[in-house]
Short mmCIF file of C-alpha atoms in Angstrom, two decimals:
data_model
loop_
_atom_site.label_atom_id
_atom_site.label_comp_id
_atom_site.label_asym_id
_atom_site.label_seq_id
_atom_site.Cartn_x
_atom_site.Cartn_y
_atom_site.Cartn_z
CA MET A 1 10.93 -38.14 -2.17
CA LYS A 2 10.89 -34.39 -1.64
CA LEU A 3 8.49 -31.48 -1.86
CA GLU A 4 9.19 -29.78 -5.17
CA THR A 5 6.79 -26.81 -5.28
CA ILE A 6 4.22 -25.00 -3.17
CA THR A 7 1.85 -22.98 -5.33
CA VAL A 8 -0.47 -20.17 -4.23
CA GLU A 9 -3.92 -20.37 -5.80
CA LYS A 10 -6.86 -18.04 -5.22
CA ASN A 11 -8.12 -19.91 -2.18
CA MET A 12 -5.82 -22.92 -1.89
CA LEU A 13 -2.19 -23.87 -1.44
CA ARG A 14 -1.09 -26.74 -3.66
CA PHE A 15 1.81 -29.01 -2.68
CA CYS A 16 3.60 -31.09 -5.33
CA LEU A 17 6.14 -33.85 -4.76
CA ASP A 18 8.87 -34.95 -7.12
CA GLU A 19 7.19 -38.34 -7.54
CA ALA A 20 3.65 -39.66 -7.96
CA PHE A 21 3.11 -40.62 -4.32
CA SER A 22 -0.39 -41.32 -3.01
CA GLY A 23 -1.05 -41.45 0.71
CA PRO A 24 -1.11 -39.34 3.88
CA VAL A 25 1.48 -36.66 4.66
CA THR A 26 1.58 -34.60 7.84
CA LEU A 27 1.84 -30.86 7.15
CA ARG A 28 3.23 -28.58 9.84
CA GLU A 29 2.84 -24.82 9.40
CA GLU A 30 4.85 -22.36 11.46
CA THR A 31 5.84 -18.72 11.51
CA PRO A 32 9.06 -18.21 9.50
CA VAL A 33 11.12 -16.56 12.25
CA VAL A 34 14.88 -17.14 12.12
CA HIS A 35 17.13 -17.42 15.19
CA GLY A 36 14.03 -17.05 17.33
CA THR A 37 11.19 -19.30 18.46
CA PRO A 38 8.75 -20.10 15.64
CA ARG A 39 5.10 -20.51 16.56
CA LEU A 40 3.24 -23.61 15.43
CA VAL A 41 0.34 -22.23 13.39
CA ALA A 42 -1.35 -25.46 12.34
CA GLN A 43 -0.81 -29.16 11.78
CA GLU A 44 -2.95 -31.32 9.54
CA GLU A 45 -2.98 -34.45 7.43
CA LEU A 46 -2.87 -34.01 3.66
CA ALA A 47 -4.06 -36.79 1.38
CA PHE A 48 -1.68 -36.86 -1.59
CA THR A 49 -2.86 -38.31 -4.88
CA GLY A 50 -0.44 -38.72 -7.75
CA GLY A 51 2.12 -36.57 -5.94
CA ALA A 52 -0.16 -33.60 -5.24
CA ALA A 53 -2.37 -32.32 -2.43
CA ALA A 54 -3.98 -29.04 -1.43
CA CYS A 55 -5.15 -27.21 1.66
CA ALA A 56 -7.08 -24.02 2.37
CA ARG A 57 -5.02 -20.86 1.81
CA PHE A 58 -6.74 -18.62 4.37
CA ALA A 59 -7.47 -19.27 8.04
CA ASP A 60 -8.92 -16.67 10.42
CA GLY A 61 -7.68 -13.73 8.34
CA HIS A 62 -4.20 -15.23 7.94
CA ASP A 63 -2.73 -15.84 4.49
CA ARG A 64 -0.88 -19.12 4.87
CA ALA A 65 1.18 -18.26 1.77
CA LEU A 66 3.43 -16.27 4.13
CA SER A 67 4.22 -19.25 6.37
CA ARG A 68 6.95 -21.88 6.47
CA PHE A 69 5.97 -25.53 5.98
CA PHE A 70 7.39 -28.93 6.86
CA CYS A 71 6.06 -32.22 5.55
CA ARG A 72 6.51 -35.60 7.22
CA GLN A 73 5.69 -38.96 5.69
CA GLY A 74 6.11 -42.24 7.48
CA GLY A 75 8.26 -40.74 10.20
CA THR A 76 10.62 -39.02 7.75
CA GLU A 77 10.71 -35.27 7.22
CA LEU A 78 10.72 -34.50 3.52
CA GLU A 79 13.39 -32.33 1.98
CA GLY A 80 12.57 -29.65 -0.55
CA ALA A 81 10.44 -26.53 -0.50
CA HIS A 82 9.50 -25.04 2.86
CA TYR A 83 8.01 -21.85 1.43
CA VAL A 84 5.75 -20.91 -1.44
CA THR A 85 7.64 -21.20 -4.72
CA ASP A 86 4.96 -20.38 -7.31
CA PHE A 87 1.87 -18.28 -7.87
CA ALA A 88 -1.01 -19.31 -10.09
CA PRO A 89 -1.45 -16.76 -12.91
CA ASP A 90 -4.75 -15.42 -11.53
CA VAL A 91 -3.45 -14.70 -8.01
CA PRO A 92 -1.57 -11.37 -8.40
CA GLU A 93 -3.90 -8.38 -8.47
CA ASN A 94 -1.93 -6.78 -11.30
CA VAL A 95 -0.53 -8.74 -14.22
CA TYR A 96 1.66 -6.99 -16.78
CA PRO A 97 5.23 -7.37 -18.11
CA TYR A 98 8.01 -5.80 -16.09
CA PRO A 99 8.06 -2.16 -17.31
CA GLN A 100 11.71 -2.07 -18.36
CA PRO A 101 12.55 1.28 -20.02
CA ASP A 102 14.47 1.37 -23.28
CA THR A 103 17.44 2.94 -21.46
CA ILE A 104 19.25 1.80 -18.31
CA LYS A 105 20.38 5.38 -17.61
CA THR A 106 19.24 6.39 -14.13
CA LEU A 107 19.56 9.40 -11.84
CA VAL A 108 18.17 9.85 -8.34
CA CYS A 109 16.15 13.03 -8.71
CA PRO A 110 12.57 14.11 -9.43
CA HIS A 111 11.42 13.40 -12.97
CA GLU A 112 11.05 17.09 -13.78
CA GLU A 113 14.84 17.29 -13.60
CA GLY A 114 15.64 13.77 -14.76
CA ARG A 115 13.79 14.06 -18.06
CA GLU A 116 16.33 16.67 -19.19
CA PHE A 117 18.81 13.78 -19.25
CA GLY A 118 16.52 11.22 -20.83
CA ILE A 119 15.95 9.42 -17.53
CA LYS A 120 12.98 7.05 -17.52
CA GLN A 121 13.45 5.19 -14.22
CA SER A 122 14.75 6.05 -10.78
CA ARG A 123 15.25 4.59 -7.32
CA PHE A 124 14.45 6.07 -3.94
CA ASP A 125 15.06 5.24 -0.29
CA VAL A 126 12.11 4.32 1.93
CA ASN A 127 12.77 3.99 5.66
CA LEU A 128 10.35 1.82 7.63
CA PRO A 129 10.47 3.96 10.83
CA ALA A 130 9.84 7.07 8.71
CA MET A 131 6.85 5.52 6.98
CA VAL A 132 5.05 3.32 9.52
CA ALA A 133 3.53 3.80 12.97
CA LEU A 134 2.16 1.15 15.32
CA GLU A 135 -0.11 3.63 17.06
CA GLU A 136 -2.46 5.91 15.16
CA GLN A 137 -0.95 9.31 14.43
CA PRO A 138 -2.44 12.47 12.90
CA ASP A 139 -2.80 12.33 9.12
CA THR A 140 -1.95 8.68 8.69
CA ILE A 141 -3.49 6.00 6.48
CA PRO A 142 -4.60 2.81 8.27
CA TYR A 143 -3.60 -0.49 6.69
CA GLU A 144 -4.71 -3.96 7.73
CA PHE A 145 -2.17 -6.74 7.49
CA GLU A 146 -2.38 -10.20 9.02
CA GLY A 147 -4.96 -9.16 11.59
CA GLN A 148 -3.24 -5.98 12.74
CA THR A 149 -3.66 -2.33 11.77
CA TYR A 150 -0.61 -0.26 10.89
CA TYR A 151 -0.51 3.44 10.06
CA PHE A 152 1.36 5.05 7.18
CA TYR A 153 2.37 8.70 7.29
CA ARG A 154 0.64 10.59 4.51
CA ASP A 155 3.34 13.27 4.22
CA SER A 156 6.04 10.62 3.72
CA LEU A 157 3.98 8.97 1.01
CA GLU A 158 3.29 12.25 -0.76
CA LYS A 159 6.98 13.16 -0.77
CA LEU A 160 7.86 9.78 -2.27
CA GLU A 161 5.09 10.02 -4.84
CA LYS A 162 6.20 13.48 -5.92
CA ASN A 163 9.68 12.10 -6.60
CA MET A 164 8.43 9.02 -8.43
CA ALA A 165 5.86 10.82 -10.58
CA GLY A 166 6.60 10.74 -14.30
CA TYR A 167 9.02 7.81 -14.30
CA GLU A 168 8.06 4.64 -16.13
CA VAL A 169 9.22 2.57 -13.17
CA ASN A 170 10.99 3.06 -9.85
CA THR A 171 12.90 0.75 -7.54
CA LEU A 172 12.66 1.34 -3.80
CA ILE A 173 15.48 0.71 -1.33
CA LEU A 174 13.92 -0.52 1.92
CA LEU A 175 15.79 0.74 4.97
CA ASN A 176 15.41 0.21 8.71
CA ALA A 177 17.18 3.18 10.26
CA PRO A 178 16.09 3.95 13.82
CA SER A 179 17.21 7.59 13.94
CA LYS A 180 18.29 8.67 10.44
CA PHE A 181 16.47 8.88 7.08
CA PHE A 182 13.61 10.90 8.62
CA SER A 183 12.68 8.30 11.24
CA HIS A 184 9.80 9.31 13.52
CA GLU A 185 11.55 7.36 16.30
CA GLU A 186 8.32 5.90 17.66
CA GLN A 187 9.63 3.72 20.47
CA ALA A 188 6.86 1.14 20.26
CA LEU A 189 7.68 0.61 16.59
CA LEU A 190 11.45 0.53 17.10
CA ASP A 191 11.04 -2.10 19.81
CA VAL A 192 9.45 -4.34 17.18
CA CYS A 193 11.21 -3.57 13.90
CA ILE A 194 14.84 -3.01 14.94
CA HIS A 195 17.01 -6.11 15.10
CA PRO A 196 17.55 -7.26 18.70
CA LYS A 197 21.32 -7.32 18.15
CA TYR A 198 21.47 -3.82 16.67
CA GLU A 199 24.22 -1.77 18.33
CA TRP A 200 22.41 1.32 19.56
CA GLY A 201 25.56 2.92 20.93
CA ASP A 202 27.58 2.67 17.71
CA PRO A 203 27.44 5.98 15.78
CA GLY A 204 28.52 4.12 12.63
CA ALA A 205 25.55 1.75 12.76
CA PHE A 206 23.38 3.86 10.47
CA ILE A 207 20.85 1.16 9.60
CA SER A 208 19.61 -1.93 11.41
CA ALA A 209 18.92 -5.24 9.75
CA PHE A 210 15.22 -6.01 9.49
CA ASN A 211 14.05 -8.02 12.46
CA MET A 212 13.34 -11.54 11.23
CA THR A 213 13.77 -13.05 14.70
CA THR A 214 10.23 -12.36 15.96
CA GLU A 215 6.75 -12.72 14.58
CA ALA A 216 5.94 -9.08 15.37
CA GLY A 217 9.07 -7.91 13.53
CA GLN A 218 8.18 -9.95 10.47
CA ARG A 219 4.59 -8.75 10.54
CA VAL A 220 5.40 -5.02 10.53
CA TYR A 221 7.97 -5.64 7.80
CA GLY A 222 5.40 -7.57 5.78
CA ALA A 223 2.90 -4.75 6.20
CA PHE A 224 5.54 -2.26 5.03
CA VAL A 225 6.30 -4.19 1.84
CA SER A 226 2.71 -5.18 1.15
CA PHE A 227 1.45 -1.61 1.45
CA LEU A 228 4.10 -0.30 -0.94
CA ALA A 229 3.44 -3.07 -3.45
CA GLU A 230 -0.32 -2.66 -3.29
CA ARG A 231 -0.17 1.12 -3.68
CA TYR A 232 2.57 1.38 -6.30
CA THR A 233 2.03 -1.56 -8.66
CA ARG A 234 -1.50 -0.64 -9.70
CA ALA A 235 -2.15 -0.92 -13.41
CA ASP A 236 -3.43 2.67 -13.52
CA LYS A 237 -0.25 4.06 -11.84
CA LYS A 238 -2.46 6.30 -9.71
CA TYR A 239 0.28 6.94 -7.14
CA GLY A 240 3.33 6.10 -9.26
CA ARG A 241 4.84 2.77 -10.17
CA ILE A 242 7.49 0.53 -8.68
CA GLY A 243 8.83 -2.70 -10.14
CA GLY A 244 10.50 -4.04 -7.03
CA VAL A 245 12.49 -3.40 -3.88
CA ILE A 246 16.11 -3.61 -2.74
CA ILE A 247 16.35 -5.09 0.74
CA SER A 248 18.49 -2.88 2.99
CA ASN A 249 21.82 -1.47 1.80
CA GLU A 250 25.29 -2.95 1.16
CA ILE A 251 24.84 -5.87 3.50
CA ASN A 252 28.43 -7.02 3.05
CA LEU A 253 29.17 -3.89 5.10
CA GLN A 254 26.51 -4.81 7.64
CA THR A 255 28.27 -3.15 10.57
CA ASN A 256 27.19 0.17 9.02
CA TRP A 257 24.30 -0.55 6.67
CA GLY A 258 22.41 -3.52 8.15
CA ASN A 259 23.77 -3.77 11.64
CA VAL A 260 23.41 -6.83 13.88
CA GLY A 261 26.70 -6.55 15.74
CA GLU A 262 28.93 -9.56 15.21
CA MET A 263 27.39 -12.47 13.31
CA PRO A 264 28.81 -15.13 10.97
CA VAL A 265 27.93 -14.45 7.36
CA LYS A 266 25.95 -17.68 6.98
CA ASP A 267 23.72 -16.79 9.93
CA TYR A 268 23.26 -13.28 8.58
CA VAL A 269 22.20 -14.57 5.18
CA GLU A 270 19.80 -17.06 6.80
CA GLU A 271 17.93 -14.08 8.26
CA TYR A 272 18.35 -11.87 5.24
CA SER A 273 17.09 -14.54 2.84
CA VAL A 274 13.82 -14.68 4.76
CA ALA A 275 13.49 -10.89 4.50
CA MET A 276 14.01 -11.20 0.74
CA ARG A 277 11.56 -14.08 0.48
CA LEU A 278 8.84 -12.38 2.52
CA ALA A 279 9.21 -9.25 0.41
CA TRP A 280 8.79 -11.33 -2.74
CA LEU A 281 5.74 -13.14 -1.33
CA CYS A 282 4.10 -9.90 -0.19
CA GLY A 283 4.89 -8.10 -3.44
CA LYS A 284 3.98 -10.94 -5.77
CA ARG A 285 0.46 -11.08 -4.36
CA HIS A 286 -0.05 -7.61 -5.82
CA TYR A 287 2.08 -7.66 -8.99
CA SER A 288 3.08 -10.62 -11.12
CA GLY A 289 6.52 -9.20 -12.00
CA PHE A 290 7.54 -7.95 -8.56
CA ARG A 291 11.32 -8.12 -8.03
CA VAL A 292 13.49 -8.27 -4.92
CA TYR A 293 17.22 -7.53 -4.84
CA VAL A 294 20.11 -8.23 -2.50
CA SER A 295 22.25 -5.11 -1.97
CA LEU A 296 26.04 -5.42 -2.24
CA ALA A 297 28.99 -3.03 -1.99
CA ASN A 298 32.01 -3.55 -4.25
CA ASN A 299 34.04 -5.72 -1.85
CA TRP A 300 33.80 -9.20 -3.36
CA ASN A 301 36.66 -11.26 -1.85
CA GLU A 302 38.58 -8.60 0.03
CA LEU A 303 40.09 -9.55 3.38
CA HIS A 304 38.68 -7.76 6.43
CA GLU A 305 39.87 -7.35 9.99
CA ASN A 306 36.60 -8.66 11.40
CA PRO A 307 34.73 -11.17 9.20
CA LEU A 308 31.83 -11.13 11.67
CA ARG A 309 31.04 -7.55 10.65
CA LEU A 310 32.26 -7.22 7.07
CA TYR A 311 31.50 -9.94 4.56
CA HIS A 312 32.56 -10.97 1.09
CA GLY A 313 29.94 -10.28 -1.55
CA ARG A 314 30.81 -13.62 -3.10
CA ASP A 315 30.01 -15.47 0.14
CA ILE A 316 26.65 -13.74 0.40
CA ILE A 317 25.69 -14.75 -3.13
CA ASP A 318 26.86 -18.33 -2.54
CA HIS A 319 24.88 -18.64 0.70
CA LEU A 320 21.80 -17.12 -0.92
CA GLY A 321 22.04 -19.67 -3.70
CA VAL A 322 22.32 -22.60 -1.30
CA ILE A 323 19.57 -21.40 1.05
CA SER A 324 17.05 -20.57 -1.65
CA ALA A 325 17.66 -23.91 -3.39
CA ARG A 326 17.30 -25.75 -0.07
CA ASP A 327 14.05 -24.09 0.99
CA GLY A 328 12.41 -23.56 -2.41
CA ASP A 329 14.01 -21.30 -4.97
CA PHE A 330 12.51 -17.90 -5.72
CA PRO A 331 13.54 -15.13 -8.15
CA TRP A 332 15.92 -12.96 -6.15
CA HIS A 333 18.16 -10.56 -8.04
CA VAL A 334 21.25 -8.42 -7.34
CA ALA A 335 21.70 -4.69 -6.70
CA HIS A 336 25.41 -3.93 -6.84
CA HIS A 337 27.49 -0.79 -6.21
CA PRO A 338 30.64 -0.89 -8.40
CA TYR A 339 32.29 2.27 -7.06
CA PRO A 340 35.98 2.72 -7.96
CA GLU A 341 38.24 1.14 -5.35
CA SER A 342 39.50 4.53 -4.14
CA TRP A 343 36.32 6.55 -4.88
CA LEU A 344 38.42 8.55 -7.37
CA PRO A 345 37.20 8.48 -10.97
CA ASP A 346 40.12 6.77 -12.74
CA PHE A 347 38.73 3.28 -12.16
CA TRP A 348 40.71 2.01 -15.13
CA ASN A 349 43.70 2.11 -12.79
CA ASP A 350 42.04 -0.02 -10.08
CA ARG A 351 44.49 -2.64 -8.85
CA ARG A 352 42.13 -4.78 -6.79
CA ALA A 353 39.65 -5.35 -9.61
CA THR A 354 40.62 -8.37 -11.71
CA PHE A 355 38.73 -10.27 -14.38
CA ASP A 356 38.11 -13.49 -12.49
CA PHE A 357 35.96 -14.83 -9.66
CA ALA A 358 38.72 -14.32 -7.08
CA THR A 359 38.83 -10.55 -7.62
CA PRO A 360 39.04 -8.62 -4.33
CA LYS A 361 36.60 -6.02 -5.65
CA ILE A 362 34.02 -5.66 -8.38
CA THR A 363 34.24 -2.06 -9.59
CA TYR A 364 33.41 -0.33 -12.86
CA LYS A 365 36.60 -1.80 -14.25
CA ASN A 366 35.51 -5.45 -13.99
CA MET A 367 31.75 -5.21 -13.54
CA GLU A 368 31.30 -8.01 -16.09
CA VAL A 369 32.59 -10.45 -13.46
CA LEU A 370 29.32 -10.17 -11.55
CA GLU A 371 27.25 -11.23 -14.54
CA ALA A 372 29.66 -14.09 -15.25
CA TYR A 373 29.49 -15.27 -11.65
CA LEU A 374 25.69 -15.25 -11.60
CA ALA A 375 25.64 -17.28 -14.82
CA GLN A 376 26.93 -20.36 -12.99
CA PRO A 377 24.37 -23.20 -13.12
CA GLN A 378 23.88 -23.36 -9.34
CA LEU A 379 22.90 -19.67 -9.22
CA LEU A 380 20.43 -19.63 -12.09
CA TYR A 381 16.72 -19.34 -11.37
CA ARG A 382 15.09 -22.17 -13.30
CA GLY A 383 17.74 -21.92 -15.97
CA THR A 384 17.62 -18.13 -16.24
CA PRO A 385 20.25 -15.68 -14.88
CA ARG A 386 19.34 -13.30 -12.07
CA ARG A 387 18.87 -9.69 -13.11
CA ILE A 388 21.34 -6.97 -12.08
CA VAL A 389 20.78 -3.33 -11.20
CA PHE A 390 23.80 -1.12 -10.59
CA SER A 391 21.76 0.91 -8.16
CA GLU A 392 24.40 3.16 -6.59
CA GLN A 393 27.75 4.40 -7.80
CA GLY A 394 29.50 7.61 -8.62
CA PHE A 395 32.79 9.42 -9.06
CA ASN A 396 34.39 11.56 -6.39
CA ALA A 397 36.43 14.65 -7.26
CA GLU A 398 38.52 16.05 -4.45
CA ASN A 399 38.50 19.73 -3.65
CA GLY A 400 41.98 20.93 -4.56
CA PRO A 401 44.36 21.43 -7.48
CA LEU A 402 43.34 18.16 -9.20
CA ARG A 403 39.61 18.81 -9.12
CA ASP A 404 39.28 19.85 -12.77
CA LEU A 405 41.26 16.84 -13.96
CA GLN A 406 39.29 14.45 -11.79
CA GLU A 407 36.01 15.88 -13.01
CA LYS A 408 37.07 15.30 -16.61
CA GLN A 409 38.06 11.77 -15.65
CA ALA A 410 34.63 11.32 -14.08
CA ALA A 411 32.92 12.32 -17.32
CA ALA A 412 35.09 9.92 -19.29
CA GLY A 413 34.56 7.21 -16.70
CA TYR A 414 30.81 7.58 -16.88
CA VAL A 415 30.85 7.05 -20.64
CA LEU A 416 32.93 3.88 -20.36
CA GLU A 417 31.05 2.34 -17.44
CA TYR A 418 27.73 3.07 -19.10
CA LEU A 419 28.81 1.38 -22.32
CA LYS A 420 30.10 -1.60 -20.33
CA ALA A 421 26.83 -1.95 -18.42
CA ARG A 422 24.79 -1.57 -21.60
CA ASN A 423 26.79 -4.37 -23.22
CA MET A 424 25.88 -6.75 -20.40
CA LYS A 425 22.86 -8.97 -20.99
CA THR A 426 21.22 -8.87 -17.56
CA VAL A 427 21.59 -5.23 -16.46
CA ASP A 428 18.41 -3.17 -16.07
CA MET A 429 19.70 -0.02 -14.34
CA MET A 430 22.83 2.12 -14.16
CA ALA A 431 22.16 4.69 -11.45
CA ASN A 432 24.48 7.58 -10.69
CA HIS A 433 24.10 7.91 -6.94
CA SER A 434 24.04 11.66 -6.44
CA TYR A 435 22.37 14.29 -8.54
CA LEU A 436 23.87 17.05 -6.38
CA ASP A 437 26.99 17.02 -4.23
CA ASN A 438 25.93 16.04 -0.72
CA LEU A 439 27.55 18.14 1.99
CA HIS A 440 27.08 15.32 4.50
CA GLU A 441 28.29 12.21 2.67
CA PHE A 442 31.68 11.40 4.15
CA GLY A 443 33.32 14.36 2.40
CA LEU A 444 32.65 12.93 -1.06
CA ASN A 445 31.56 14.98 -4.07
CA LEU A 446 29.55 12.47 -6.09
CA GLY A 447 27.00 14.70 -7.78
CA ILE A 448 26.77 15.68 -11.42
CA PHE A 449 25.98 19.21 -10.20
CA ARG A 450 27.63 21.21 -7.46
CA TYR A 451 25.57 22.06 -4.42
CA ASP A 452 24.46 25.69 -4.29
CA PRO A 453 22.52 26.70 -1.16
CA ASP A 454 21.04 29.72 -2.94
CA ALA A 455 19.99 28.10 -6.23
CA PRO A 456 16.54 26.63 -6.96
CA ASN A 457 16.53 23.03 -5.67
CA HIS A 458 20.18 23.77 -4.70
CA ARG A 459 21.28 22.84 -8.23
CA GLY A 460 24.57 24.59 -8.78
CA GLU A 461 27.09 24.52 -11.60
CA ALA A 462 27.07 21.49 -13.86
CA LYS A 463 30.17 19.30 -13.82
CA PRO A 464 31.51 17.75 -17.04
CA ILE A 465 29.83 14.46 -16.12
CA ALA A 466 26.42 16.07 -16.57
CA ALA A 467 27.04 16.44 -20.30
CA ALA A 468 28.22 12.83 -20.46
CA VAL A 469 25.05 11.58 -18.78
CA LYS A 470 22.89 13.60 -21.14
CA ALA A 471 24.76 12.32 -24.19
CA MET A 472 24.40 8.58 -23.63
CA ASP A 473 21.71 6.85 -25.70
CA THR A 474 21.47 9.92 -27.95
CA PRO A 475 23.25 10.95 -31.18
CA ALA A 476 25.66 12.99 -29.02
CA GLU A 477 27.01 9.73 -27.61
CA GLU A 478 29.60 9.44 -30.40
CA ILE A 479 31.26 12.71 -29.39
CA ALA A 480 31.21 11.66 -25.73
CA ILE A 481 32.94 8.39 -26.62
CA LEU A 482 35.68 10.21 -28.54
CA PHE A 483 36.27 12.43 -25.52
CA ALA A 484 36.37 9.47 -23.13
CA ARG A 485 38.79 7.48 -25.28
CA GLU A 486 41.23 10.37 -25.32
CA ILE A 487 41.09 10.81 -21.54
CA ILE A 488 41.46 7.10 -20.75
CA SER A 489 43.60 6.20 -23.81
CA PRO A 490 42.14 4.45 -26.85
CA GLU A 491 43.87 1.13 -26.21
CA LEU A 492 42.78 0.85 -22.59
CA PHE A 493 39.28 2.12 -23.33
CA ASP A 494 38.76 -0.47 -26.05
CA TYR A 495 40.16 -3.29 -23.92
CA LEU A 496 37.98 -2.47 -20.91
CA LEU A 497 34.91 -2.15 -23.09
CA HIS A 498 35.22 -5.81 -24.11
CA PRO A 499 37.40 -7.51 -21.47
CA THR A 500 38.10 -11.21 -21.28
CA VAL A 501 36.63 -12.70 -18.11
CA LEU A 502 37.94 -15.91 -16.58
CA TYR A 503 34.91 -17.95 -15.54
CA GLY A 504 36.54 -19.23 -12.37
CA ASP A 505 39.42 -18.63 -10.00
CA PRO A 506 42.90 -18.15 -11.48
CA ASP A 507 45.55 -20.82 -11.09
CA ARG A 508 48.15 -19.23 -8.80
CA SER A 509 50.20 -22.37 -8.25
CA SER A 510 53.21 -21.01 -10.14
CA GLU A 511 53.31 -17.63 -8.37
CA THR A 512 55.64 -18.88 -5.64
CA GLU A 513 58.02 -20.70 -7.96
CA PHE A 514 61.59 -19.45 -8.21
CA GLY A 515 64.84 -20.68 -9.63
#
């Protein structure tokens, strides 16, 4: 016997077993901290009838839907769901279909510039320490969450809303950077929200993992997500609309983008899965279609010098699948960054991107492998594949004698990767990372426009890729495809557009044979 589902109703939580058991079950509720000390919130006896029982949802201002539960019957702890798995249809404040645009084409720029390219959705970074204060500050908006008041900076919200305005839907990337991304560096907040193992002295640790190890860390994180979901999923789109959130950035490169120092990947995903789950629970209360995404860089199986800092994307997905199935599955999805292996635009020459599950990298060249991998039965959500957003990628062109060639290759590469993504069945976004070249992004030139310090909005000369972006999903697409096929070569272009993917690992047993 196991607990199959926990459903949130308006004022109740309903627990359902996988068999028609009738009798008493002891319910233990605790805070869902990981690698810390959970607090016992409540313990009570539930009287199950026909395999179902219910308890009050709210207690002293606390929504028990955010807790972790354990059930014991006859001295045996039941397996199955430990968290809420379902919401009754009348629970979310806003109920409407996910607002998927009719194009997956995405740029990261204000809509007034994006609409020139036919862009209907975008994604923006939101940094918790730039948005939230523990102590009241001038020109902040108070927000009550789980018995505590938090304060949201109005100027940060207005900047975000200006960027989001006009798009049909936006996806937010939730960051936890203590000193970058416009952090206010409020020490009281950082003491709570930054992971206790974050390496403060490491200049390459740009972002901390969210702190799931303490109740206070989870509470400020929950307030952060809940506020954004409540404000930006309204049916009237008063402040702009979001459809979901990406949790942190490229966590398989956690030493830089979700830092906790050295930690085994399984332990990292145990914490991260709770951050994903809490975001889904907080968001789903406000919008029925709220989505949460795991963020992955392109390294899928690649060997690393220190596996306690750099992980395989494949391992992260596998652990997420096991953990979510163990504790009560929920609809998590995948945000992937299929940059070329060398950052240079000729991804069709990538050598570490193969068309099988053992590929070292998933780049533009073999992006179909991700969809194939997620289609495995053990990774489906109730029989349905997880959704994919390619939320960050781009093409670098080096300053030097090959710049013009590389920029033409970038334009051709954009056409091919866009067609490949559009052919996939579960892709909802193809976002070119940079609208303008960023002078402070590791020396890379990833924009579709050059940076001009004297131009309005710093938008300088258009690169060839700008015309390619504008052409896709328009009648001009045919000309762009002809151009791309000539640059890449017709045979290779056509092959990569419809590659054959091996649904598994290749048999390498004969590779050492000789004689």
